[in-house]
PDB file of C-alpha atoms in Angstrom:
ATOM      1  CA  UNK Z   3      36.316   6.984  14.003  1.00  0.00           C
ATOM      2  CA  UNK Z   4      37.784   3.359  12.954  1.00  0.00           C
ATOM      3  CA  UNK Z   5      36.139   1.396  10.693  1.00  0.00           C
ATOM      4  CA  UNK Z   6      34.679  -1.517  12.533  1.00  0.00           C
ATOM      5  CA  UNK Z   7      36.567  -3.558  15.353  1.00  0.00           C
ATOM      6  CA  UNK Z   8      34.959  -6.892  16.215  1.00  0.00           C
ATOM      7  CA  UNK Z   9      35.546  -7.891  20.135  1.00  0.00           C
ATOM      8  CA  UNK Z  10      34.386 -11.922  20.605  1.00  0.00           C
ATOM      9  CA  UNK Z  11      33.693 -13.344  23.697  1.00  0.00           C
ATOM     10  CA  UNK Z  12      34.003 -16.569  23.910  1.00  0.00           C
ATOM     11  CA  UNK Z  13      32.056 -18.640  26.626  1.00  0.00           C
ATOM     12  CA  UNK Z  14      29.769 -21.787  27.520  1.00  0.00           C
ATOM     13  CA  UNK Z  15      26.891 -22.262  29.938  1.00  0.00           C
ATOM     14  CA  UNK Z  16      28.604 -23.840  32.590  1.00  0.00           C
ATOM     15  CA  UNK Z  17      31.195 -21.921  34.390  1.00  0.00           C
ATOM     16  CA  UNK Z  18      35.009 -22.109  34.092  1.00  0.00           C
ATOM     17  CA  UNK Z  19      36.346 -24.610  36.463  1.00  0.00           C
ATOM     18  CA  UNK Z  20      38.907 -22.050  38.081  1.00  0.00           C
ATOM     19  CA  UNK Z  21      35.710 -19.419  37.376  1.00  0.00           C
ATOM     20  CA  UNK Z  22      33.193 -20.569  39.740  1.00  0.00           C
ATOM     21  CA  UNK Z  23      32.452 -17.536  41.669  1.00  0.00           C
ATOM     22  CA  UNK Z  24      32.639 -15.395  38.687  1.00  0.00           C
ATOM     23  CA  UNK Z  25      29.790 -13.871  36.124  1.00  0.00           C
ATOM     24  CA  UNK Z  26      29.056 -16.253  33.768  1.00  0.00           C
ATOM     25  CA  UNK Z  27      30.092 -16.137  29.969  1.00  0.00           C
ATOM     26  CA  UNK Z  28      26.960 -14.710  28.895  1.00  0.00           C
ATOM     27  CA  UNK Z  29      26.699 -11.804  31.758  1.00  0.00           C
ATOM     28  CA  UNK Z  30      29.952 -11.208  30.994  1.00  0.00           C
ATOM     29  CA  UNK Z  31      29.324 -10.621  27.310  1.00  0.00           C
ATOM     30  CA  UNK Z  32      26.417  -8.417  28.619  1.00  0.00           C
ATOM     31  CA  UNK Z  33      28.489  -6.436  30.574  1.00  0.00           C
ATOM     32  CA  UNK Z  34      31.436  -5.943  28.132  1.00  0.00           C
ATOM     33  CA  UNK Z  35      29.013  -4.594  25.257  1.00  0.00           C
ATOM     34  CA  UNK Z  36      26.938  -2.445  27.418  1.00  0.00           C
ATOM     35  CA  UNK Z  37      30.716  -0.467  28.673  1.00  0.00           C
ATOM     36  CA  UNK Z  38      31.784  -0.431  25.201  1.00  0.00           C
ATOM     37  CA  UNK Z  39      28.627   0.851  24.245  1.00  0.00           C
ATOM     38  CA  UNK Z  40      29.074   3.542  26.770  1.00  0.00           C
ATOM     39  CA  UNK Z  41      32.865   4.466  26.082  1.00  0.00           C
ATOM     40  CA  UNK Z  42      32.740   4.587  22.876  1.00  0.00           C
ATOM     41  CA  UNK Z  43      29.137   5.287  20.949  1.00  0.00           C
ATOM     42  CA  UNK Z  44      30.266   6.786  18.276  1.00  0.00           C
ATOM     43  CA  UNK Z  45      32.397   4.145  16.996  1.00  0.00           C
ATOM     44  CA  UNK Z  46      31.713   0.750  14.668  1.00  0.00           C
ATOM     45  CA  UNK Z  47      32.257  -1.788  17.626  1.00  0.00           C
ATOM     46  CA  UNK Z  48      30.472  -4.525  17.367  1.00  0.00           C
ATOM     47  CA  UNK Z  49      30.445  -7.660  20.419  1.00  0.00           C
ATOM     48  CA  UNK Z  50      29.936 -11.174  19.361  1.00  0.00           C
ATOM     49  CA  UNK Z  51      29.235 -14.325  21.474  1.00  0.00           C
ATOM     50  CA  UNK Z  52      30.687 -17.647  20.281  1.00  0.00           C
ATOM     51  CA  UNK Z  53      29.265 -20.831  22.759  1.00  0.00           C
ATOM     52  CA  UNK Z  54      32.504 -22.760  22.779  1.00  0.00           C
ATOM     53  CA  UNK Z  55      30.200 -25.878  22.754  1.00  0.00           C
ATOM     54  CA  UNK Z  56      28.049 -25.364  19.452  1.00  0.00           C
ATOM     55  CA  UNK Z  57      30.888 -22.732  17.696  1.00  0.00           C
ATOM     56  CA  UNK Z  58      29.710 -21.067  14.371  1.00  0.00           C
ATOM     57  CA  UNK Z  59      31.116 -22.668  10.985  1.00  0.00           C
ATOM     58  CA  UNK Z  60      33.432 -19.724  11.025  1.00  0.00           C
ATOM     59  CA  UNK Z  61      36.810 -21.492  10.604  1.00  0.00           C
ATOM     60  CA  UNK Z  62      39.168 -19.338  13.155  1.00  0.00           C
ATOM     61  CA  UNK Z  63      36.081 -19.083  15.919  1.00  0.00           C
ATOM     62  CA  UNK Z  64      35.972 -23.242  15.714  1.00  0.00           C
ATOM     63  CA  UNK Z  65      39.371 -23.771  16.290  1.00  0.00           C
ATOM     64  CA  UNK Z  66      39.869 -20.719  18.739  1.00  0.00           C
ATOM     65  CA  UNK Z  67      37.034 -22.432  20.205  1.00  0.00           C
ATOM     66  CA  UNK Z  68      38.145 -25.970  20.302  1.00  0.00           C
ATOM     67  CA  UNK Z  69      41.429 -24.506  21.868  1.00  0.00           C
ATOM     68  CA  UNK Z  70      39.151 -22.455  24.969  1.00  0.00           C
ATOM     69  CA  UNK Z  71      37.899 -26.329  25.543  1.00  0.00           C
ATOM     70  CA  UNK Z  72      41.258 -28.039  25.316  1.00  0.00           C
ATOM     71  CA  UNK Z  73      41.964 -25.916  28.614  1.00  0.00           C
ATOM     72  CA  UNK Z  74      44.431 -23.561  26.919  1.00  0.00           C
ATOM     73  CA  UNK Z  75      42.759 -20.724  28.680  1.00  0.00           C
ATOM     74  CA  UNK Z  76      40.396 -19.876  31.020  1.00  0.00           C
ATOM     75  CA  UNK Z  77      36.604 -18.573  29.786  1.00  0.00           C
ATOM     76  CA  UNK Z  78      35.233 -16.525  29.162  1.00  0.00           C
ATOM     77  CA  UNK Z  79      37.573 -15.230  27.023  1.00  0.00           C
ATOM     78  CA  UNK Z  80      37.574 -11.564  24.894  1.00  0.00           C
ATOM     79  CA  UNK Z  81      39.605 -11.775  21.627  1.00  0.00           C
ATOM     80  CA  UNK Z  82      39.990  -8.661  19.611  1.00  0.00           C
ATOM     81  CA  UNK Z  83      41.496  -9.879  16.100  1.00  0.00           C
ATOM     82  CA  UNK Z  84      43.904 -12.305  16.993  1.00  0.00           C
ATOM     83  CA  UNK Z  85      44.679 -10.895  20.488  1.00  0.00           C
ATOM     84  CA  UNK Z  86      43.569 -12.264  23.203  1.00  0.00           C
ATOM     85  CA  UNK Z  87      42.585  -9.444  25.792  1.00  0.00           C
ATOM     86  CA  UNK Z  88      41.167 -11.116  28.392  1.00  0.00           C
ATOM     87  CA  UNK Z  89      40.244 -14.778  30.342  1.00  0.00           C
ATOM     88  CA  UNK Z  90      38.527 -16.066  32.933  1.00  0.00           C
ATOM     89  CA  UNK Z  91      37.520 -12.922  34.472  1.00  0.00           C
ATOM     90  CA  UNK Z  92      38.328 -10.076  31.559  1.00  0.00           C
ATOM     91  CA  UNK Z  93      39.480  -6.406  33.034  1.00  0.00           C
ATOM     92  CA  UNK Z  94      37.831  -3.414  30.782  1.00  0.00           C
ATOM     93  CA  UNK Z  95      40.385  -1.467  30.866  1.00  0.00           C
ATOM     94  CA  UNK Z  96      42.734  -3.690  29.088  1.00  0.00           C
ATOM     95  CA  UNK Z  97      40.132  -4.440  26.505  1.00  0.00           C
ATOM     96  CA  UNK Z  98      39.525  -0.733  26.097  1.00  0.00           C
ATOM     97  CA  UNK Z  99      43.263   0.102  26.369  1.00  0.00           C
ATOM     98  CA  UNK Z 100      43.234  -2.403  23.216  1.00  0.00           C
ATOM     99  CA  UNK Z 101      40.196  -0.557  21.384  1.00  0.00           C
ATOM    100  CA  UNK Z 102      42.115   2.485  21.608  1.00  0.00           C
ATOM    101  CA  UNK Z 103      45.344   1.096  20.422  1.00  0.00           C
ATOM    102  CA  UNK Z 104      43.453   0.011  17.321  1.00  0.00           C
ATOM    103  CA  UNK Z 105      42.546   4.114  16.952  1.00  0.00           C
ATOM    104  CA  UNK Z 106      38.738   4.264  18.834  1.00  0.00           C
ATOM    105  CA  UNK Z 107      38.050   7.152  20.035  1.00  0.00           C
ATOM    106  CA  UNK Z 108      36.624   7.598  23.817  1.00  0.00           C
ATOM    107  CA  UNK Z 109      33.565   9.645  24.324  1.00  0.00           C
ATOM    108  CA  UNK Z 110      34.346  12.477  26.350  1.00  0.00           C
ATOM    109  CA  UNK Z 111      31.804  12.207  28.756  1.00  0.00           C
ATOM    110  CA  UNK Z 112      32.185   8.727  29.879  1.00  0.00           C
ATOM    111  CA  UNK Z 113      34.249   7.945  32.753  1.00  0.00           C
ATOM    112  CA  UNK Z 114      37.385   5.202  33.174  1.00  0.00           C
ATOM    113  CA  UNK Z 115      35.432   4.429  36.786  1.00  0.00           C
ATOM    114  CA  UNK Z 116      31.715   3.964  35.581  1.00  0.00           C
ATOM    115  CA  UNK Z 117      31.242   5.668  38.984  1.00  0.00           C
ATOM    116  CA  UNK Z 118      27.372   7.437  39.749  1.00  0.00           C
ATOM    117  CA  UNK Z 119      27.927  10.388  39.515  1.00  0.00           C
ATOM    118  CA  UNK Z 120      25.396  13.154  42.014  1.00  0.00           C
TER     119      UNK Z 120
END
């Protein structure tokens, strides 16, 4: 078990302008914490939101913010630390490939698919 890992999606209302047909920012975030959730339960994960147009008076989520709407990437975008492990439309398993790099542990009944299984 790690200690705690902070993933932060970063996102607005409005869709990307390359992201149109895409989730938007906040389904995104939905989805992203509900598969971490699932992978990995038993570790200190926790999923933030930061609205790139009203971002917290956290210092380095303002100006990662400010730099999301100067264009320099697409959103939403997942940050883990300082890494950026995802944009525009974020692939799980890079962000869990990440997690796991930083020492989480996967459950061992959760699947890489997220496929029903009968």
């Amino acid at each position: 078990m790690v200690n705690s890992i902070t993933v932060v999606v970063y996102g607005a209302d409005k869709p990307c302008a390359s992201c149109l047909h895409a989730p938007s920012s906040a389904e995104t975030f939905e989805w992203i914490r509900a598969a971490i959730a699932r992978k990995f339960p038993e570790e200190l994960i926790q999923v933030e939101y930061v609205d790139i147009e009203s971002p917290p008076e956290d210092e380095d989520r303002a100006t990662f913010a400010e730099r999301v709407l100067a264009d320099e990437f697409f959103y939403p975008v997942v940050r883990i630390g300082e890494k950026v492990v995802g944009e525009g439309n974020p692939r799980l398993k890079t962000i869990f490939a990440e997690l796991e790099g930083l020492g989480a542990r996967v459950n061992a009944s959760s699947t890489n698919d997220f496929s029903i299984k009968q």
